Amino acid sequence: MHTLIFATNNRNKVAEIQSLVGANFTIIPLKEAGIEIDIPEPHDQLEANAHEKAVTIFNLTHQNCFSEDTGLEIVALDGAPGVKSARYAGENSNSQANIDLVLSKMTGIENRTAQFRTVICLIWENQTYYFEGVCKGQILSNMQGENGFGYDPIFVPDGATKSFANMTMDEKNTFSHRKKAVTQLFDFLGKL
Ligand code: IMP
């Protein structure tokens, strides 16, 4: 049995990832590891922010740990909101404000191609590893659906006919960027 600290306090993410792990790993969120800090995300690359979070936790605990960082990258907006996805409309912005800003910037734009990208940074036995999951799709011109979070109401993954916010969690997981990155992480750990 291995324990792995996950640099988050988001219960949904912990539950989602623990459900993928199997019995060999126990995922420990920050609070349970006794860590109560706000980890900064100062960089303009998902990889660099994920690394910063993992290194911060490793330096505090000297235990195996991982972090993840996700962004919505829209081609017509040169990759924005990207690393700023959580705070696109301002430091304390909520999902509705972020969606409104995306939709207004996309008004009249034909190329609606976008992707969610998740980067995981793992520090295992003092070595650093990265894993990536990408979900390509299209930005809608209005909100559809009530499920999920973040930009789910305006994103339709390729191969689907409805937005993430019109899917169940299981349906979303068949496309999800985060699921793909986490699957790679645990494929790797499973081979150790
Ligand atoms: P985080 O790095 O996973 O916390 O994601 C940063 C931001 O990206 C979130 O605050 C959301 O706005 C957005 N985001 C991440 N994953 C998703 C998703 O699966 N659906 C919709 N929005 C997401």
Short mmCIF file of C-alpha atoms and ligand atoms in Angstrom, two decimals:
data_model
loop_
_atom_site.label_atom_id
_atom_site.label_comp_id
_atom_site.label_asym_id
_atom_site.label_seq_id
_atom_site.Cartn_x
_atom_site.Cartn_y
_atom_site.Cartn_z
CA MET A 1 0.00 0.00 0.00
CA HIS A 2 1.37 3.44 -1.00
CA THR A 3 0.24 6.86 0.12
CA LEU A 4 0.39 9.81 -2.21
CA ILE A 5 -0.30 13.40 -1.20
CA PHE A 6 -2.44 15.27 -3.73
CA ALA A 7 -1.82 19.04 -3.73
CA THR A 8 -5.48 20.02 -3.52
CA ASN A 9 -8.32 20.44 -1.07
CA ASN A 10 -10.97 20.00 -3.75
CA ARG A 11 -13.04 17.03 -2.53
CA ASN A 12 -14.48 16.32 -5.98
CA LYS A 13 -11.04 15.92 -7.47
CA VAL A 14 -9.84 13.71 -4.61
CA ALA A 15 -12.90 11.45 -4.91
CA GLU A 16 -12.59 11.32 -8.71
CA ILE A 17 -8.93 10.33 -8.51
CA GLN A 18 -9.28 7.89 -5.58
CA SER A 19 -11.97 6.07 -7.59
CA LEU A 20 -9.44 5.51 -10.38
CA VAL A 21 -6.57 4.38 -8.24
CA GLY A 22 -7.51 0.97 -6.89
CA ALA A 23 -6.56 -0.45 -3.53
CA ASN A 24 -2.79 -0.04 -3.82
CA PHE A 25 -2.75 3.73 -3.34
CA THR A 26 -4.33 6.03 -0.79
CA ILE A 27 -4.74 9.62 -1.95
CA ILE A 28 -4.26 12.17 0.82
CA PRO A 29 -5.53 15.73 0.34
CA LEU A 30 -3.56 18.62 1.83
CA LYS A 31 -5.69 19.15 4.93
CA GLU A 32 -5.40 15.47 5.87
CA ALA A 33 -1.63 15.75 5.47
CA GLY A 34 -1.73 18.65 7.95
CA ILE A 35 -0.86 21.26 5.34
CA GLU A 36 -2.85 24.47 5.41
CA ILE A 37 -1.30 26.83 2.92
CA ASP A 38 -2.43 28.57 -0.23
CA ILE A 39 -0.07 27.47 -2.96
CA PRO A 40 0.66 30.22 -5.47
CA GLU A 41 0.17 29.68 -9.21
CA PRO A 42 2.43 32.48 -10.50
CA HIS A 43 3.54 31.03 -13.84
CA ASP A 44 2.13 31.37 -17.35
CA GLN A 45 2.43 27.65 -18.18
CA LEU A 46 0.34 24.82 -16.73
CA GLU A 47 3.49 22.70 -16.38
CA ALA A 48 5.31 25.34 -14.32
CA ASN A 49 2.35 25.86 -11.97
CA ALA A 50 1.90 22.11 -11.48
CA HIS A 51 5.62 21.83 -10.74
CA GLU A 52 5.51 24.71 -8.26
CA LYS A 53 2.65 23.09 -6.36
CA ALA A 54 4.28 19.64 -6.24
CA VAL A 55 7.68 21.00 -5.18
CA THR A 56 6.10 23.15 -2.47
CA ILE A 57 4.39 20.10 -0.98
CA PHE A 58 7.47 17.91 -1.37
CA ASN A 59 9.66 20.45 0.41
CA LEU A 60 7.20 20.54 3.31
CA THR A 61 6.65 16.79 3.63
CA HIS A 62 9.45 14.92 1.83
CA GLN A 63 6.79 12.46 0.77
CA ASN A 64 5.64 11.27 -2.63
CA CYS A 65 3.11 13.73 -3.98
CA PHE A 66 1.47 15.09 -7.11
CA SER A 67 -0.39 18.17 -8.29
CA GLU A 68 -2.51 19.01 -11.29
CA ASP A 69 -3.27 22.16 -13.22
CA THR A 70 -5.94 22.47 -15.90
CA GLY A 71 -6.79 25.15 -18.43
CA LEU A 72 -9.20 25.76 -21.30
CA GLU A 73 -7.17 26.71 -24.40
CA ILE A 74 -9.13 28.42 -27.19
CA VAL A 75 -7.39 28.61 -30.57
CA ALA A 76 -9.02 31.88 -31.70
CA LEU A 77 -7.97 33.54 -28.41
CA ASP A 78 -4.33 32.45 -28.80
CA GLY A 79 -4.68 29.79 -26.10
CA ALA A 80 -6.56 31.94 -23.56
CA PRO A 81 -7.91 31.62 -20.92
CA GLY A 82 -5.32 28.84 -20.47
CA VAL A 83 -3.45 29.06 -17.23
CA LYS A 84 -5.80 31.87 -16.14
CA SER A 85 -8.96 29.77 -16.56
CA ALA A 86 -10.07 30.07 -12.93
CA ARG A 87 -9.65 33.85 -12.86
CA TYR A 88 -10.09 34.95 -16.49
CA ALA A 89 -12.55 37.75 -15.67
CA GLY A 90 -10.55 38.93 -12.64
CA GLU A 91 -8.91 37.69 -9.44
CA ASN A 92 -12.19 36.88 -7.66
CA SER A 93 -14.25 36.05 -10.71
CA ASN A 94 -16.75 33.20 -10.73
CA SER A 95 -17.55 30.71 -13.51
CA GLN A 96 -20.42 32.79 -14.85
CA ALA A 97 -18.23 35.88 -15.26
CA ASN A 98 -15.49 33.81 -16.90
CA ILE A 99 -17.97 32.23 -19.33
CA ASP A 100 -19.51 35.63 -20.15
CA LEU A 101 -16.07 37.01 -20.99
CA VAL A 102 -15.23 34.04 -23.24
CA LEU A 103 -18.57 34.29 -25.04
CA SER A 104 -18.20 38.02 -25.60
CA LYS A 105 -14.65 37.62 -26.96
CA MET A 106 -15.87 34.82 -29.24
CA THR A 107 -18.78 36.81 -30.68
CA GLY A 108 -18.69 36.57 -34.47
CA ILE A 109 -15.67 34.26 -34.47
CA GLU A 110 -16.13 31.20 -36.66
CA ASN A 111 -13.23 29.09 -35.42
CA ARG A 112 -14.62 27.68 -32.14
CA THR A 113 -11.89 25.04 -31.69
CA ALA A 114 -10.63 24.62 -28.13
CA GLN A 115 -9.22 22.07 -25.74
CA PHE A 116 -9.06 21.37 -22.06
CA ARG A 117 -5.55 20.38 -21.01
CA THR A 118 -4.57 18.86 -17.68
CA VAL A 119 -0.96 18.60 -16.58
CA ILE A 120 -0.01 16.42 -13.61
CA CYS A 121 3.36 16.78 -11.92
CA LEU A 122 4.40 13.78 -9.82
CA ILE A 123 7.32 13.70 -7.42
CA TRP A 124 8.04 10.04 -6.75
CA GLU A 125 11.15 8.85 -4.94
CA ASN A 126 12.79 12.26 -5.56
CA GLN A 127 12.20 12.17 -9.33
CA THR A 128 9.84 14.48 -11.21
CA TYR A 129 7.44 13.17 -13.87
CA TYR A 130 4.77 14.89 -15.99
CA PHE A 131 1.55 13.48 -17.43
CA GLU A 132 -0.88 15.23 -19.77
CA GLY A 133 -4.51 14.73 -20.74
CA VAL A 134 -6.17 16.65 -23.57
CA CYS A 135 -9.83 16.86 -24.55
CA LYS A 136 -10.46 18.64 -27.85
CA GLY A 137 -13.80 20.22 -28.71
CA GLN A 138 -15.77 23.31 -29.65
CA ILE A 139 -16.96 26.43 -27.80
CA LEU A 140 -20.74 26.92 -28.02
CA SER A 141 -22.23 30.37 -28.60
CA ASN A 142 -24.51 30.06 -25.57
CA MET A 143 -24.68 28.09 -22.33
CA GLN A 144 -26.22 24.62 -22.39
CA GLY A 145 -26.79 22.38 -19.37
CA GLU A 146 -26.54 22.64 -15.61
CA ASN A 147 -24.14 19.90 -14.51
CA GLY A 148 -20.44 20.07 -13.82
CA PHE A 149 -18.47 23.22 -13.13
CA GLY A 150 -16.30 25.90 -14.72
CA TYR A 151 -16.66 26.14 -18.49
CA ASP A 152 -18.70 22.92 -18.83
CA PRO A 153 -21.85 24.70 -20.16
CA ILE A 154 -20.03 26.12 -23.21
CA PHE A 155 -17.80 23.17 -24.17
CA VAL A 156 -18.79 20.24 -26.44
CA PRO A 157 -16.08 17.58 -26.75
CA ASP A 158 -15.33 16.14 -30.18
CA GLY A 159 -17.43 13.02 -30.73
CA ALA A 160 -20.29 14.29 -28.55
CA THR A 161 -23.50 16.13 -29.42
CA LYS A 162 -24.01 17.85 -26.07
CA SER A 163 -22.04 20.04 -23.68
CA PHE A 164 -20.13 18.70 -20.67
CA ALA A 165 -22.82 20.37 -18.55
CA ASN A 166 -25.47 18.18 -20.19
CA MET A 167 -23.56 15.00 -19.31
CA THR A 168 -23.50 12.78 -16.25
CA MET A 169 -20.13 12.46 -14.49
CA ASP A 170 -19.66 9.03 -16.10
CA GLU A 171 -20.37 10.40 -19.58
CA LYS A 172 -18.00 13.31 -19.02
CA ASN A 173 -15.32 10.89 -17.84
CA THR A 174 -15.35 9.08 -21.19
CA PHE A 175 -13.96 12.32 -22.72
CA SER A 176 -12.34 14.07 -19.76
CA HIS A 177 -8.86 15.59 -19.95
CA ARG A 178 -8.38 15.06 -16.19
CA LYS A 179 -9.36 11.39 -16.43
CA LYS A 180 -6.86 10.88 -19.28
CA ALA A 181 -4.01 12.48 -17.31
CA VAL A 182 -4.85 10.58 -14.13
CA THR A 183 -5.10 7.29 -16.01
CA GLN A 184 -1.59 7.85 -17.35
CA LEU A 185 -0.34 8.66 -13.85
CA PHE A 186 -1.71 5.44 -12.40
CA ASP A 187 -0.64 3.34 -15.38
CA PHE A 188 2.87 4.59 -14.60
CA LEU A 189 2.60 3.96 -10.87
CA GLY A 190 1.07 0.55 -11.46
CA LYS A 191 4.19 -0.50 -13.37
CA LEU A 192 6.60 0.45 -10.57
P1 IMP B 1 -7.90 23.47 -12.02
O1 IMP B 1 -6.46 23.74 -12.30
O2 IMP B 1 -8.26 22.02 -12.23
O3 IMP B 1 -8.34 24.00 -10.69
O4 IMP B 1 -8.76 24.23 -13.12
C1 IMP B 1 -8.66 25.64 -13.32
C2 IMP B 1 -9.94 26.16 -13.95
O5 IMP B 1 -10.14 25.54 -15.23
C3 IMP B 1 -11.20 25.84 -13.15
O6 IMP B 1 -11.44 26.83 -12.20
C4 IMP B 1 -12.26 25.84 -14.23
O7 IMP B 1 -12.67 27.15 -14.53
C5 IMP B 1 -11.52 25.30 -15.44
N1 IMP B 1 -11.72 23.85 -15.56
C6 IMP B 1 -10.85 22.86 -15.19
N2 IMP B 1 -11.36 21.65 -15.46
C7 IMP B 1 -12.59 21.87 -15.99
C8 IMP B 1 -13.61 21.00 -16.45
O8 IMP B 1 -13.53 19.76 -16.44
N3 IMP B 1 -14.73 21.60 -16.93
C9 IMP B 1 -14.88 22.96 -16.99
N4 IMP B 1 -13.97 23.80 -16.54
C10 IMP B 1 -12.82 23.27 -16.05
#
